[in-house]
Amino acid sequence: ENGDQTKEPACFSSVIPGWFSEMSPMWPGEAHSLKVEKVLFQGKSDYQDVIVFQSATYGKVLVLDGVIQLTERDECAYQEMITHLPLCSIPNPKKVLVIGGGDGGVLREAARHASVEQIDMCEIDKMVVDVSKQFFPNVAIGFEDPRVNLVIGDGVAFLKNAAEGSYDAVIVDSSDPIGPAKELFEKPFFQSVARALRPGGVVCTQAESLWLHMDIIEDIVYNCREIFKGSVNYAWTSVPTYPSGVIGFMLCSTEGPDVDFKNPVNPIDDSSSKSNGPLKFYNAEIHSAAFCLPSFAKKVIESK
Ligand code: SAM
């Protein structure tokens, strides 16, 4: 416990000393707390505050601007779902682009696909990459794959300059639409993603929580329906340390060969990369189940 509360950022709860409480205007009136064993890193990059702490029950935790990005215990759910929902929905994905994802987890998962030949990543904050390599080696292992090309820059600019129709899949592993990721939730960005995808190409984006952000999701679905003329779907999964304990994904395809996201055509080939260990969360059944929505969400998402 740090006697001098002034030294620790506001998110280290002064109410319950020795605990981290995740407070944000994106989830007013609630805060998930984790017991802190030790603060391992505190820094401020050009884009955000970066913290790593050892929690009592979720392993090490990465926090950006006071918001939990990943914990060692439950990151598998998010990384595996955001990667395999799109890549298992198309035959033989070859060229993949990851926007954000500076912890390396999506790279680790994309590397499991033997058909993948090239994984480009555009992450805005080098500090996130460096901190992940230092404190989360089992997540940052993704950077070691020879197919990975890392660009440090803004994903908005990267997509603006991407060659038309050059990717089979784009995965937008972004933080929340407050701070550097704001434009990654806006229409022009989705238009640039559609332009960079081949016909029948797929995009999967981090799409917040059904319980907390139906307004944001409604806007995203509306924009995606205007832009992606293949199919537009919302999937969701359980991640205990994300606000409300769930996180969602927009899964869209461009006009061209049909993509049936709900029935994976390209089962994950686990043997392709023993180095990253077995899948802990994703499987074909949970893939299909991820698209089953509660009625309050179906009404909004399927009516758009
Ligand atoms: N799983 C987390 C979630 O659901 O919020 C996201 C994890 S990942 C660490 C988010 C990454 O997006 C961060 O490394 C952040 O620096 C990056 N990012 C934010 N805005 C960006 C932008 N405009 N271009 C590229 N990367 C960006």
XYZ file of C-alpha atoms in Angstrom, residues 28-244:
217
model
C -20.663 6.017 -15.255
C -21.687 4.931 -11.792
C -19.775 1.667 -11.780
C -16.156 0.558 -11.357
C -14.603 -2.882 -11.456
C -11.807 -3.230 -8.900
C -8.804 -5.544 -8.720
C -6.588 -6.039 -5.689
C -3.085 -4.718 -6.440
C -0.042 -6.690 -5.256
C 2.563 -4.390 -6.852
C 2.753 -1.602 -9.431
C 5.312 -2.790 -12.003
C 5.356 0.132 -14.476
C 3.947 3.636 -14.720
C 4.601 5.814 -17.759
C 3.130 8.484 -19.978
C 3.588 8.193 -23.738
C 2.708 10.838 -26.305
C -0.774 9.274 -26.418
C -1.811 7.841 -23.064
C -0.923 6.900 -19.489
C 0.461 3.365 -19.342
C 0.373 1.255 -16.168
C 1.233 -2.381 -15.469
C 0.451 -3.917 -12.104
C 0.564 -7.362 -10.559
C -2.967 -8.173 -9.427
C -3.801 -10.637 -6.661
C -6.006 -12.887 -8.800
C -5.741 -11.996 -12.521
C -1.974 -12.020 -13.044
C -0.357 -8.951 -14.542
C -2.682 -6.214 -15.826
C -2.135 -3.629 -18.615
C -3.994 -0.315 -18.136
C -4.181 2.563 -20.645
C -5.622 5.896 -19.482
C -7.129 4.132 -16.469
C -8.872 1.446 -18.558
C -7.982 -2.267 -18.345
C -6.706 -3.520 -21.728
C -5.755 -7.043 -20.742
C -5.034 -9.326 -17.814
C -2.946 -12.495 -18.025
C -5.825 -14.589 -16.730
C -8.594 -13.676 -19.205
C -6.841 -12.160 -22.260
C -7.238 -15.466 -24.095
C -10.996 -14.921 -24.447
C -10.661 -11.566 -26.192
C -7.544 -12.283 -28.307
C -8.848 -15.654 -29.541
C -12.346 -14.435 -30.356
C -11.411 -11.153 -32.083
C -8.936 -13.078 -34.264
C -10.628 -16.421 -35.027
C -14.177 -15.098 -35.549
C -12.994 -13.380 -38.788
C -10.137 -15.701 -39.821
C -12.147 -18.903 -39.367
C -14.997 -17.425 -41.429
C -13.097 -17.253 -44.737
C -11.146 -20.004 -46.541
C -7.356 -19.508 -46.553
C -6.848 -15.980 -45.188
C -3.445 -14.824 -46.478
C -2.986 -11.103 -45.854
C -4.124 -9.768 -42.493
C -3.976 -6.211 -41.129
C -4.181 -5.479 -37.398
C -4.953 -1.925 -36.262
C -3.974 -1.289 -32.639
C -3.286 -4.529 -30.802
C 0.052 -3.274 -29.445
C 0.155 -6.013 -26.787
C 0.760 -8.612 -29.535
C -2.073 -10.988 -28.568
C -3.900 -10.797 -31.912
C -0.585 -11.449 -33.699
C -0.088 -14.554 -31.547
C -3.530 -15.816 -32.561
C -3.300 -14.888 -36.258
C 0.010 -16.795 -36.424
C -1.892 -20.032 -35.671
C -3.378 -19.931 -39.201
C -1.006 -21.803 -41.566
C -2.588 -20.101 -44.612
C -1.599 -16.624 -43.365
C 1.447 -15.292 -45.244
C 1.580 -11.659 -44.080
C 0.422 -9.903 -40.902
C 0.742 -6.103 -40.988
C 0.200 -4.198 -37.754
C -0.264 -0.463 -37.258
C -0.060 0.469 -33.554
C 0.108 4.155 -32.583
C 2.007 3.799 -29.297
C 5.489 2.223 -29.166
C 5.368 2.318 -25.367
C 2.553 -0.275 -25.397
C 4.639 -2.615 -27.580
C 7.739 -2.188 -25.399
C 5.819 -2.634 -22.126
C 4.035 -5.707 -23.469
C 7.330 -7.309 -24.520
C 8.772 -6.586 -21.065
C 5.853 -7.662 -18.850
C 3.617 -9.896 -21.012
C 5.987 -12.217 -22.923
C 3.257 -14.836 -23.487
C 1.156 -12.183 -25.237
C 3.956 -10.283 -27.008
C 5.260 -13.591 -28.413
C 3.143 -12.613 -31.429
C 5.760 -10.042 -32.458
C 8.317 -12.828 -32.973
C 6.500 -14.369 -35.941
C 8.463 -13.694 -39.170
C 5.231 -12.879 -41.040
C 4.650 -9.797 -38.837
C 5.427 -6.297 -40.115
C 4.995 -3.690 -37.336
C 4.395 -0.040 -38.205
C 4.225 2.499 -35.373
C 1.620 5.025 -36.498
C -2.025 6.066 -36.578
C -4.320 3.400 -37.999
C -6.455 6.101 -39.636
C -3.527 7.294 -41.762
C -2.327 3.745 -42.431
C -5.675 2.725 -43.931
C -5.903 5.955 -45.953
C -2.650 4.930 -47.691
C -3.375 1.192 -47.924
C -3.636 -0.204 -51.462
C -7.215 -0.912 -52.548
C -8.373 -4.518 -52.084
C -5.073 -5.529 -50.513
C -6.199 -7.475 -47.421
C -8.290 -10.593 -46.808
C -8.978 -9.509 -43.218
C -8.646 -6.400 -41.052
C -8.787 -6.726 -37.257
C -9.305 -3.476 -35.335
C -8.068 -4.230 -31.832
C -8.516 -0.718 -30.501
C -8.988 0.868 -27.128
C -12.207 2.804 -26.459
C -13.443 5.793 -28.495
C -11.981 8.216 -25.958
C -8.370 9.243 -26.720
C -6.307 8.059 -29.694
C -8.852 5.432 -30.801
C -11.763 7.891 -31.241
C -11.579 7.994 -35.043
C -11.430 4.192 -35.283
C -15.143 4.160 -34.461
C -16.165 6.699 -37.100
C -17.582 6.291 -40.609
C -14.566 7.528 -42.644
C -12.375 4.921 -40.981
C -14.831 2.113 -41.772
C -14.924 3.365 -45.375
C -11.136 3.157 -45.581
C -11.260 -0.384 -44.155
C -13.802 -1.456 -46.796
C -11.594 0.027 -49.536
C -8.521 -1.874 -48.287
C -10.382 -5.213 -48.211
C -10.699 -7.527 -51.232
C -14.198 -8.551 -52.406
C -15.543 -10.936 -49.734
C -12.859 -9.689 -47.323
C -13.724 -9.428 -43.628
C -13.286 -6.943 -40.810
C -13.626 -7.556 -37.073
C -13.583 -4.619 -34.684
C -13.695 -4.253 -30.914
C -17.304 -3.095 -30.447
C -17.860 -2.357 -26.758
C -20.556 -3.762 -24.467
C -24.221 -4.602 -25.165
C -25.005 -3.740 -21.547
C -23.333 -0.326 -21.583
C -23.012 0.986 -25.146
C -26.074 0.148 -27.232
C -26.033 3.768 -28.473
C -22.454 3.446 -29.758
C -23.231 0.002 -31.213
C -26.349 1.333 -32.953
C -24.312 4.033 -34.698
C -21.585 1.565 -35.692
C -24.160 -0.902 -37.089
C -25.856 1.886 -39.050
C -22.544 2.981 -40.595
C -21.461 -0.594 -41.311
C -24.715 -1.391 -43.084
C -24.109 1.603 -45.358
C -20.522 0.615 -46.073
C -20.206 -3.196 -46.010
C -22.469 -4.726 -48.638
C -21.612 -8.331 -47.843
C -22.890 -8.987 -44.353
C -22.956 -7.083 -41.047
C -23.049 -9.017 -37.765
C -22.476 -8.405 -34.081
C -20.923 -11.067 -31.866
C -20.049 -10.980 -28.185
C -18.142 -12.905 -25.558
C -17.324 -13.045 -21.893
C -14.240 -11.225 -20.566
C -14.540 -10.913 -16.773
C -12.261 -7.861 -16.474
C -13.954 -5.758 -19.163
C -16.740 -3.423 -18.025
C -20.009 -5.419 -17.567
